[in-house]
Structure formats: structure tokens, C-alpha cells
Amino acid sequence: METKDLYKTLGVSKEASQEEIRRSYRKLARKHHPDANRDDPKAEERFKEIQHAYEILSNPEKRREYDVGPRTFFGAQGAGRGGPGGASPGDYSDLSDLFGGLGDIFGRSTRTREASLKGEDVTVAVNLGFKDALEGVTTRVSVPVEEACGDCRGTGAAPGTAPRTCPQCGGRGVRSRDQGFFAFSEPCAACAGEGTIVDKPCPTCAGSGRLRKSRQVTVRIPAGAKNGMKIRVPGRGSGGRRGGPAGDLYVVTRVAEHPVFKRRGDDFVVEVPVSFAEAALGAEIQVPRPEGGTVKLRLPAGTQDGKQFRVRGAGAPKARKRGGERGDLMVQTRLVVPRKLRRREREILEALAEERNEDVREELFKKVGSS
Ligand SMILES: [Zn+2]
Ligand SMILES: [Zn+2]
């Protein structure tokens, strides 16, 4: 027979107050919880000892009995929940927050079951033309959702019957393993965590209580929507379970590419052909805008090929902002070289070449030579 001192097990003195005992127990329970000591096979044993000590010392009446004649209690060790000398779970209601705390520490949450009552979020893609995305559009999307079966109101039981409380878990949907009434809960196998058992399944939903259907949802696509933008429509996902809230709908935009305007953030980039004369002399040119029409752009004399100019406010409306804020239009020049020359054109260019008499590769070779 064991002769371990329950006070020592909890690390408190014989004079410890109930509060001290409780505090010490909580501390030790966290430290020695088997989930936190997966590599230590003895952790569970230690944990049981701590639990057992607390079972007795936390109950003033049992503590008194222990102080008088502790041996009577050792027989109860390992008897577990509801066994002789064991406390009923009700005695530990003051520790309910500890269970939650352990859940958080060990990466499982006692709220999992509640969270699962919320309907699933559903994501659908919507294909948009370039113009619709730019200007914004109201569109209808077909959303595959799961909803409570109307015939059984989501219970899964045939009309006229009702699900009964699971006798294995008493309707809790979870069962505790042998280690006592601690955080060792797992979904009840008898009812698959539902807490209820259906004897006669609803023929419409085959007992699942859920039906798949396609729902038409109207979605407002904001002006300036980018490709891959995610728009959240709250509460339009799958329906919740047992009165839980519906999930959300996410609409992901797929915007058709434009042959000329390339999107870059809230800006658009457009490549604009420029003649040699315009580039060399400078010019005022018209540049197309993404939503139609043109915008004037002044090219300075000596503009190079591939040079970028920013036309402020001529880009896409910023879809995430109100107030008509817009991105810019980036104009990139592309120097156009005549493919064919008439005689007079050739003569003029030859005269120009003779006049300039330059070596445009001089810099290049200087760099090559100096490295
Ligand atoms: Zn049904
Ligand atoms: Zn059950």
C-alpha cells in the first residue's frame, strides 16, 4: 500500500488554505499534464497522483478524514470517476476555467464543438470582363451551399420522429477517457459527436440533416476590382447547424486580360509607339485611357525608347477605397523605326547621319575596355 503524503504530492504544507491547495494543484496539473509531456511515460502516473491528492484535499470533509486516518483513502486511488471515495464531477465545477485554460495551452479548445455549429465558408470564382471589373458591376453567382434539410429541420430524423439523447455521452457529444474528468475528452463514437442518435433517418437527407443546394447570390463587384480580389459576403455561405450562424461567402474575381492595358496594383501600364521625330523633337501625343477616351501627354525633346511617364489619376479606381481615388496610368514609350523609306526620306536621314557624324557605341566600348 502506498504511503505517499498527499500534501507533499501537491507541494503544500498541512496548514495550507483551500486557496493555496487549489492554486498549487492548478500549477502542477498544467506542468504534469500528459499532453504536455508526451515523451514522458511517467507523466500520466504523476498526473493521476496529483489529481487524486487534490480530489481529497480540496474537499474539506475528506481532508479532515485524511488528516485523521489517511490510509482509508489510498484504496480509492485509481478508482477514478464515480468510484468509491472519488468525487463527483460536480465538486470540480470551480475548475471549469482550468479546463478551458488547459485546452488553450495544449492546442485544443473546448469551444471546438460550438465553433463547428457555424456553417462552412464557401468560396466561388466570378469571371469578369475587363470593362466590368474597371467600372464595377452587380452580378449573380451560383453558390454551392449546404443547408438544413427542410423536411426534418436539420435533425436528420424522419418526419414525425425525433432524435434521442445519446446514452453513451448523455448528449454532450464528447466522452472522457479513463484519466478522470480532465481534459481528456474526445468525440463520442456512438453519436459521432452529435450528442443525439437518430433511429429512423429522414429519407430526404438520409439522416444527415443537411442538403446540398445551389443558391443564387447577388454580389456587388466594386469599380476597379483586380484579378484575384476576394470579396466577403457575410452570412451567405452554408447554413449553420443547430441554430448556429451561417458561414460566409467569398467571391474571388477572375478578370479578363486586356490586350493593351496591363494592371499593376491600382495602376495600368500601356505601351505607346512613338516616332523617331516625336521622340527627338518632343511632341504632345494622345494616349488611350483604360475606360475609353484619351489623355494628353507631353513628350520632352530627346525622349528615349522604353521611357515611362506617369499620368496621375488615369489608372483604375481604388476598389478598396471610397471617394473616387484612382491609380495612375503608366505610359511606356516604344520607338518605332520606319520599315521602308522613300527616296527623299532616305536622303534626309543620310544627311542627318552625315551631319551628326557620331559613334553611338563609343560609351559602350569605353566601359568594356575599362573593366
Ligand atoms: Zn432531412
Ligand atoms: Zn454520444
Coordinates of C-alpha atoms and ligand atoms in Angstrom, one line a residue:
M1 CA 0.0 0.0 0.0
E2 CA 1.3 3.4 -0.9
T3 CA 2.2 5.8 1.9
K4 CA 2.6 8.9 -0.2
D5 CA 1.8 12.2 1.6
L6 CA -1.0 13.9 -0.3
Y7 CA 0.3 17.3 0.9
K8 CA 3.7 16.6 -0.4
T9 CA 2.2 15.5 -3.7
L10 CA 0.6 18.9 -4.1
G11 CA 3.6 20.7 -2.6
V12 CA 1.8 22.4 0.2
S13 CA 2.0 22.3 3.9
K14 CA -0.5 20.6 6.2
E15 CA -1.7 24.1 7.2
A16 CA -2.3 25.2 3.6
S17 CA -5.6 27.0 2.9
Q18 CA -8.1 25.7 0.4
E19 CA -7.0 28.5 -1.9
E20 CA -3.3 27.6 -1.6
I21 CA -4.2 23.9 -2.4
R22 CA -6.2 25.0 -5.4
R23 CA -3.5 27.2 -6.7
S24 CA -0.8 24.6 -6.3
Y25 CA -2.9 22.0 -7.9
R26 CA -3.6 24.1 -10.9
K27 CA 0.1 24.8 -11.3
L28 CA 1.1 21.2 -11.0
A29 CA -1.8 20.0 -13.2
R30 CA -0.6 22.2 -16.1
K31 CA 3.0 21.1 -15.6
H32 CA 2.4 17.4 -15.4
H33 CA -0.5 17.2 -17.9
P34 CA 0.3 14.2 -20.1
D35 CA -0.4 16.2 -23.2
A36 CA 2.4 18.5 -22.3
N37 CA 4.7 15.5 -21.5
R38 CA 4.1 13.2 -24.4
D39 CA 7.7 11.9 -24.3
D40 CA 7.5 11.0 -20.6
P41 CA 5.5 7.8 -19.9
K42 CA 5.5 8.5 -16.2
A43 CA 3.8 11.9 -16.6
E44 CA 0.4 10.3 -16.6
E45 CA 1.1 8.5 -13.4
R46 CA 2.3 11.7 -11.7
F47 CA -0.7 13.5 -13.1
K48 CA -3.1 10.9 -11.6
E49 CA -1.4 11.2 -8.2
I50 CA -1.8 15.0 -8.3
Q51 CA -5.4 14.6 -9.3
H52 CA -6.1 12.1 -6.6
A53 CA -4.4 14.3 -3.9
Y54 CA -6.5 17.2 -5.0
E55 CA -9.7 15.2 -5.0
I56 CA -9.3 14.6 -1.3
L57 CA -7.6 17.8 -0.1
S58 CA -9.9 20.1 -2.0
N59 CA -12.9 18.6 -0.2
P60 CA -12.9 19.9 3.5
E61 CA -14.7 16.9 4.8
K62 CA -12.4 14.4 3.0
R63 CA -9.4 16.4 4.0
R64 CA -10.4 16.1 7.7
E65 CA -10.9 12.4 7.3
Y66 CA -7.5 12.1 5.6
D67 CA -5.8 14.1 8.4
V68 CA -7.2 11.7 10.9
G69 CA -6.6 8.5 9.1
P70 CA -5.2 8.8 5.7
R71 CA -4.9 5.1 4.9
T72 CA -8.6 4.7 4.2
F73 CA -8.1 6.8 1.2
F74 CA -5.3 5.1 -0.6
G75 CA -7.6 2.3 -1.5
A76 CA -9.5 4.7 -3.6
Q77 CA -6.5 5.6 -5.7
G78 CA -7.2 4.9 -9.4
A79 CA -10.8 4.1 -8.8
G80 CA -11.5 7.1 -10.9
R81 CA -14.6 8.9 -11.5
G82 CA -17.6 7.9 -9.5
G83 CA -15.7 5.2 -7.8
P84 CA -15.7 4.7 -4.0
G85 CA -14.2 7.7 -2.4
G86 CA -14.0 9.5 -5.7
A87 CA -15.5 12.9 -6.1
S88 CA -18.3 13.5 -8.4
P89 CA -17.5 15.9 -11.3
G90 CA -19.9 18.4 -9.7
D91 CA -17.3 19.0 -6.9
Y92 CA -15.0 20.5 -9.5
S93 CA -17.2 23.0 -11.1
D94 CA -15.0 25.7 -9.7
L95 CA -12.3 24.4 -12.0
S96 CA -14.2 24.7 -15.2
D97 CA -12.0 27.6 -16.2
L98 CA -8.9 25.4 -15.8
F99 CA -10.2 23.0 -18.4
G100 CA -10.5 25.9 -20.8
G101 CA -7.1 27.0 -19.9
L102 CA -5.6 23.6 -20.5
G103 CA -7.4 23.4 -23.8
D104 CA -5.7 26.6 -24.9
I105 CA -2.3 25.6 -23.7
F106 CA -2.4 22.2 -25.4
G107 CA -3.8 23.5 -28.6
R108 CA -7.2 22.1 -28.3
S109 CA -10.2 24.1 -27.5
T110 CA -13.3 23.3 -25.6
R111 CA -15.1 25.6 -27.9
T112 CA -14.4 23.4 -31.0
R113 CA -17.9 22.0 -30.8
E114 CA -19.5 25.3 -30.6
A115 CA -17.4 26.7 -33.5
S116 CA -18.4 23.7 -35.6
L117 CA -22.1 24.9 -35.4
K118 CA -21.2 27.7 -37.7
G119 CA -21.8 26.9 -41.4
E120 CA -18.8 26.4 -43.7
D121 CA -17.4 29.4 -45.6
V122 CA -17.8 28.9 -49.3
T123 CA -15.5 30.4 -52.0
V124 CA -16.6 30.8 -55.6
A125 CA -14.9 32.5 -58.5
V126 CA -16.5 35.0 -60.8
N127 CA -15.3 35.8 -64.3
L128 CA -15.3 39.4 -65.2
G129 CA -14.7 41.3 -68.4
F130 CA -12.1 44.0 -68.3
K131 CA -14.6 46.8 -68.5
D132 CA -17.0 45.3 -65.8
A133 CA -14.1 45.0 -63.4
L134 CA -13.0 48.5 -64.1
E135 CA -16.4 50.1 -63.8
G136 CA -17.8 47.8 -61.2
V137 CA -20.8 45.6 -61.8
T138 CA -23.6 43.8 -59.9
T139 CA -23.6 40.1 -60.8
R140 CA -25.3 36.9 -59.7
V141 CA -23.2 34.0 -58.7
S142 CA -24.2 30.4 -58.2
V143 CA -23.1 29.3 -54.7
P144 CA -22.9 25.6 -53.7
V145 CA -24.1 25.5 -50.1
E146 CA -25.2 23.1 -47.5
E147 CA -28.3 23.9 -45.6
A148 CA -30.5 22.3 -43.0
C149 CA -32.9 19.8 -44.6
G150 CA -36.4 21.3 -44.6
D151 CA -38.2 18.0 -44.1
C152 CA -36.5 17.2 -40.8
R153 CA -35.5 20.7 -39.9
G154 CA -31.9 19.7 -39.8
T155 CA -32.4 17.0 -37.2
G156 CA -31.8 14.1 -39.6
A157 CA -34.8 12.2 -38.0
A158 CA -37.7 11.1 -40.2
P159 CA -40.7 13.4 -40.1
G160 CA -42.8 12.5 -37.0
T161 CA -39.8 11.2 -35.1
A162 CA -37.2 13.0 -33.1
P163 CA -33.5 12.3 -32.3
R164 CA -32.9 10.9 -28.8
T165 CA -30.2 11.9 -26.5
C166 CA -27.1 9.7 -26.9
P167 CA -26.9 7.4 -23.9
Q168 CA -23.2 7.0 -24.2
C169 CA -22.3 10.6 -23.7
G170 CA -25.5 11.9 -22.2
G171 CA -25.9 14.4 -25.1
R172 CA -22.5 16.1 -24.6
G173 CA -21.1 14.7 -27.8
V174 CA -17.8 14.1 -26.1
R175 CA -16.5 11.4 -23.8
S176 CA -13.8 11.5 -21.2
R177 CA -11.2 8.8 -21.3
D178 CA -10.1 6.9 -18.2
Q179 CA -7.9 9.5 -16.7
G180 CA -10.6 11.1 -14.7
F181 CA -12.7 14.1 -15.6
F182 CA -9.9 16.1 -17.0
A183 CA -9.3 17.5 -20.5
F184 CA -9.0 14.0 -22.0
S185 CA -12.3 14.4 -23.9
E186 CA -12.7 13.1 -27.4
P187 CA -15.7 13.0 -29.7
C188 CA -18.3 10.3 -28.7
A189 CA -18.0 7.4 -31.1
A190 CA -21.6 6.3 -30.5
C191 CA -23.1 9.6 -31.8
A192 CA -20.1 10.9 -33.8
G193 CA -20.0 13.9 -31.6
E194 CA -23.6 15.0 -32.3
G195 CA -24.9 14.2 -28.8
T196 CA -28.0 12.7 -30.3
I197 CA -28.9 9.4 -32.1
V198 CA -31.4 9.1 -34.9
D199 CA -33.2 5.8 -35.0
K200 CA -35.2 6.4 -38.2
P201 CA -33.3 8.6 -40.6
C202 CA -35.1 11.3 -42.7
P203 CA -35.4 9.9 -46.2
T204 CA -34.8 13.3 -47.8
C205 CA -31.3 13.9 -46.4
A206 CA -30.5 10.3 -45.5
G207 CA -30.2 11.3 -41.9
S208 CA -27.5 13.9 -42.3
G209 CA -29.9 16.7 -41.6
R210 CA -28.1 18.6 -44.4
L211 CA -28.9 19.1 -48.1
R212 CA -26.6 20.4 -50.8
K213 CA -28.1 23.1 -53.0
S214 CA -27.1 25.9 -55.3
R215 CA -28.0 29.3 -54.2
Q216 CA -28.1 32.4 -56.4
V217 CA -26.4 35.3 -54.6
T218 CA -26.2 38.9 -56.0
V219 CA -22.8 40.3 -55.5
R220 CA -21.6 43.9 -56.0
I221 CA -18.2 44.0 -57.6
P222 CA -16.6 47.3 -56.8
A223 CA -15.2 49.5 -59.5
G224 CA -11.5 48.8 -60.1
A225 CA -11.7 45.2 -58.9
K226 CA -8.4 43.4 -59.5
N227 CA -7.8 39.9 -60.6
G228 CA -7.8 37.6 -57.6
M229 CA -9.6 40.0 -55.3
K230 CA -11.5 38.4 -52.5
I231 CA -14.9 39.9 -51.7
R232 CA -16.6 38.7 -48.5
V233 CA -20.3 38.4 -48.3
P234 CA -21.2 37.8 -44.7
G235 CA -23.7 35.0 -43.9
R236 CA -24.1 33.8 -47.4
G237 CA -22.1 30.6 -47.0
S238 CA -23.5 27.3 -45.8
G239 CA -26.2 27.3 -43.2
G240 CA -25.3 26.8 -39.6
R241 CA -26.0 23.6 -37.6
R242 CA -28.5 23.5 -34.7
G243 CA -29.2 27.3 -34.8
G244 CA -25.5 28.2 -35.4
P245 CA -24.7 31.2 -37.7
A246 CA -24.3 30.7 -41.4
G247 CA -20.8 30.8 -42.9
D248 CA -19.5 33.5 -45.2
L249 CA -19.3 33.6 -48.9
Y250 CA -16.1 34.7 -50.6
V251 CA -16.2 35.7 -54.2
V252 CA -12.8 35.6 -55.9
T253 CA -12.5 37.7 -59.1
R254 CA -11.0 36.5 -62.3
V255 CA -10.6 39.5 -64.5
A256 CA -10.0 39.0 -68.3
E257 CA -6.7 40.4 -69.6
H258 CA -6.8 43.4 -71.8
P259 CA -4.6 43.3 -74.9
V260 CA -3.2 46.8 -74.2
F261 CA -3.7 47.8 -70.6
K262 CA -1.8 45.7 -68.1
R263 CA -2.7 46.0 -64.4
R264 CA -0.1 46.8 -61.9
G265 CA -1.6 47.3 -58.5
D266 CA -4.0 50.2 -58.9
D267 CA -2.0 51.5 -61.9
F268 CA -2.3 50.5 -65.5
V269 CA 0.7 50.2 -67.8
V270 CA 0.3 50.9 -71.5
E271 CA 3.0 50.8 -74.2
V272 CA 2.7 53.6 -76.6
P273 CA 4.5 53.8 -80.0
V274 CA 6.5 57.0 -80.6
S275 CA 8.1 58.0 -83.8
F276 CA 11.8 59.0 -84.1
A277 CA 10.8 62.5 -84.9
E278 CA 8.4 62.8 -81.9
A279 CA 11.0 61.4 -79.6
A280 CA 13.8 63.6 -80.9
L281 CA 11.9 66.8 -81.3
G282 CA 9.4 66.4 -78.4
A283 CA 5.6 66.2 -79.0
E284 CA 2.2 66.4 -77.5
I285 CA 0.6 63.0 -78.1
Q286 CA -2.8 61.4 -77.3
V287 CA -2.7 58.3 -75.1
P288 CA -5.7 55.9 -74.7
R289 CA -7.3 55.5 -71.3
P290 CA -8.4 52.2 -69.9
E291 CA -12.1 53.3 -69.6
G292 CA -12.2 54.8 -73.0
G293 CA -11.2 58.3 -74.4
T294 CA -7.7 59.7 -74.4
V295 CA -5.4 61.7 -72.3
K296 CA -2.8 64.2 -73.5
L297 CA 0.9 63.5 -72.7
R298 CA 3.8 65.9 -73.4
L299 CA 6.9 64.1 -74.6
P300 CA 10.0 66.2 -74.0
A301 CA 12.6 66.5 -76.8
G302 CA 15.1 63.7 -76.6
T303 CA 12.7 61.1 -75.1
Q304 CA 14.3 57.6 -75.1
D305 CA 12.8 54.3 -76.0
G306 CA 11.3 52.5 -73.1
K307 CA 10.9 55.7 -71.0
Q308 CA 8.0 55.7 -68.6
F309 CA 5.7 58.6 -67.9
R310 CA 3.1 58.7 -65.2
V311 CA -0.3 60.2 -65.9
R312 CA -1.7 60.8 -62.4
G313 CA -5.3 59.7 -61.7
A314 CA -5.8 58.0 -65.1
G315 CA -5.5 54.4 -63.7
A316 CA -8.1 52.2 -62.1
P317 CA -10.4 53.3 -59.3
K318 CA -9.1 52.0 -56.0
A319 CA -11.6 49.3 -55.3
R320 CA -11.0 49.2 -51.6
K321 CA -11.4 52.9 -51.1
R322 CA -14.4 55.2 -51.4
G323 CA -14.2 58.7 -52.7
G324 CA -13.2 58.1 -56.3
E325 CA -9.5 57.8 -55.6
R326 CA -7.7 56.4 -58.6
G327 CA -4.3 54.9 -59.5
D328 CA -2.1 56.2 -62.3
L329 CA -1.6 55.3 -66.0
M330 CA 2.0 54.4 -66.7
V331 CA 2.9 55.2 -70.3
Q332 CA 5.9 53.4 -71.7
T333 CA 7.3 54.6 -75.0
R334 CA 8.3 52.3 -77.8
L335 CA 10.3 53.8 -80.5
V336 CA 9.0 53.0 -84.0
V337 CA 11.6 52.6 -86.8
P338 CA 10.2 53.0 -90.3
R339 CA 10.3 49.7 -92.1
K340 CA 10.6 51.2 -95.5
L341 CA 11.9 54.6 -96.7
R342 CA 11.0 56.5 -99.8
R343 CA 13.9 58.0 -101.7
R344 CA 13.6 61.5 -100.2
E345 CA 13.3 60.2 -96.7
R346 CA 16.4 58.2 -97.2
E347 CA 18.3 61.3 -98.4
I348 CA 17.2 63.3 -95.4
L349 CA 18.3 60.6 -93.0
E350 CA 21.6 60.2 -94.8
A351 CA 22.1 63.9 -94.5
L352 CA 21.3 63.7 -90.8
A353 CA 23.8 60.9 -90.2
E354 CA 26.5 62.9 -92.0
E355 CA 25.6 66.0 -90.0
R356 CA 25.8 64.2 -86.6
N357 CA 28.9 62.1 -87.6
E358 CA 28.6 60.3 -84.2
D359 CA 29.6 57.0 -82.8
V360 CA 26.7 55.9 -80.5
R361 CA 28.6 52.9 -79.3
E362 CA 31.6 54.9 -78.1
E363 CA 30.4 54.8 -74.4
L364 CA 29.7 51.1 -74.6
F365 CA 33.2 50.2 -75.8
K366 CA 34.7 52.6 -73.2
K367 CA 33.0 50.6 -70.5
V368 CA 34.1 47.3 -72.0
G369 CA 37.7 48.5 -72.2
S370 CA 37.9 49.9 -68.7
S371 CA 36.7 46.8 -66.9
Ligands
ZN1 ZN -33.8 15.6 -43.5
ZN2 ZN -22.7 10.3 -27.8

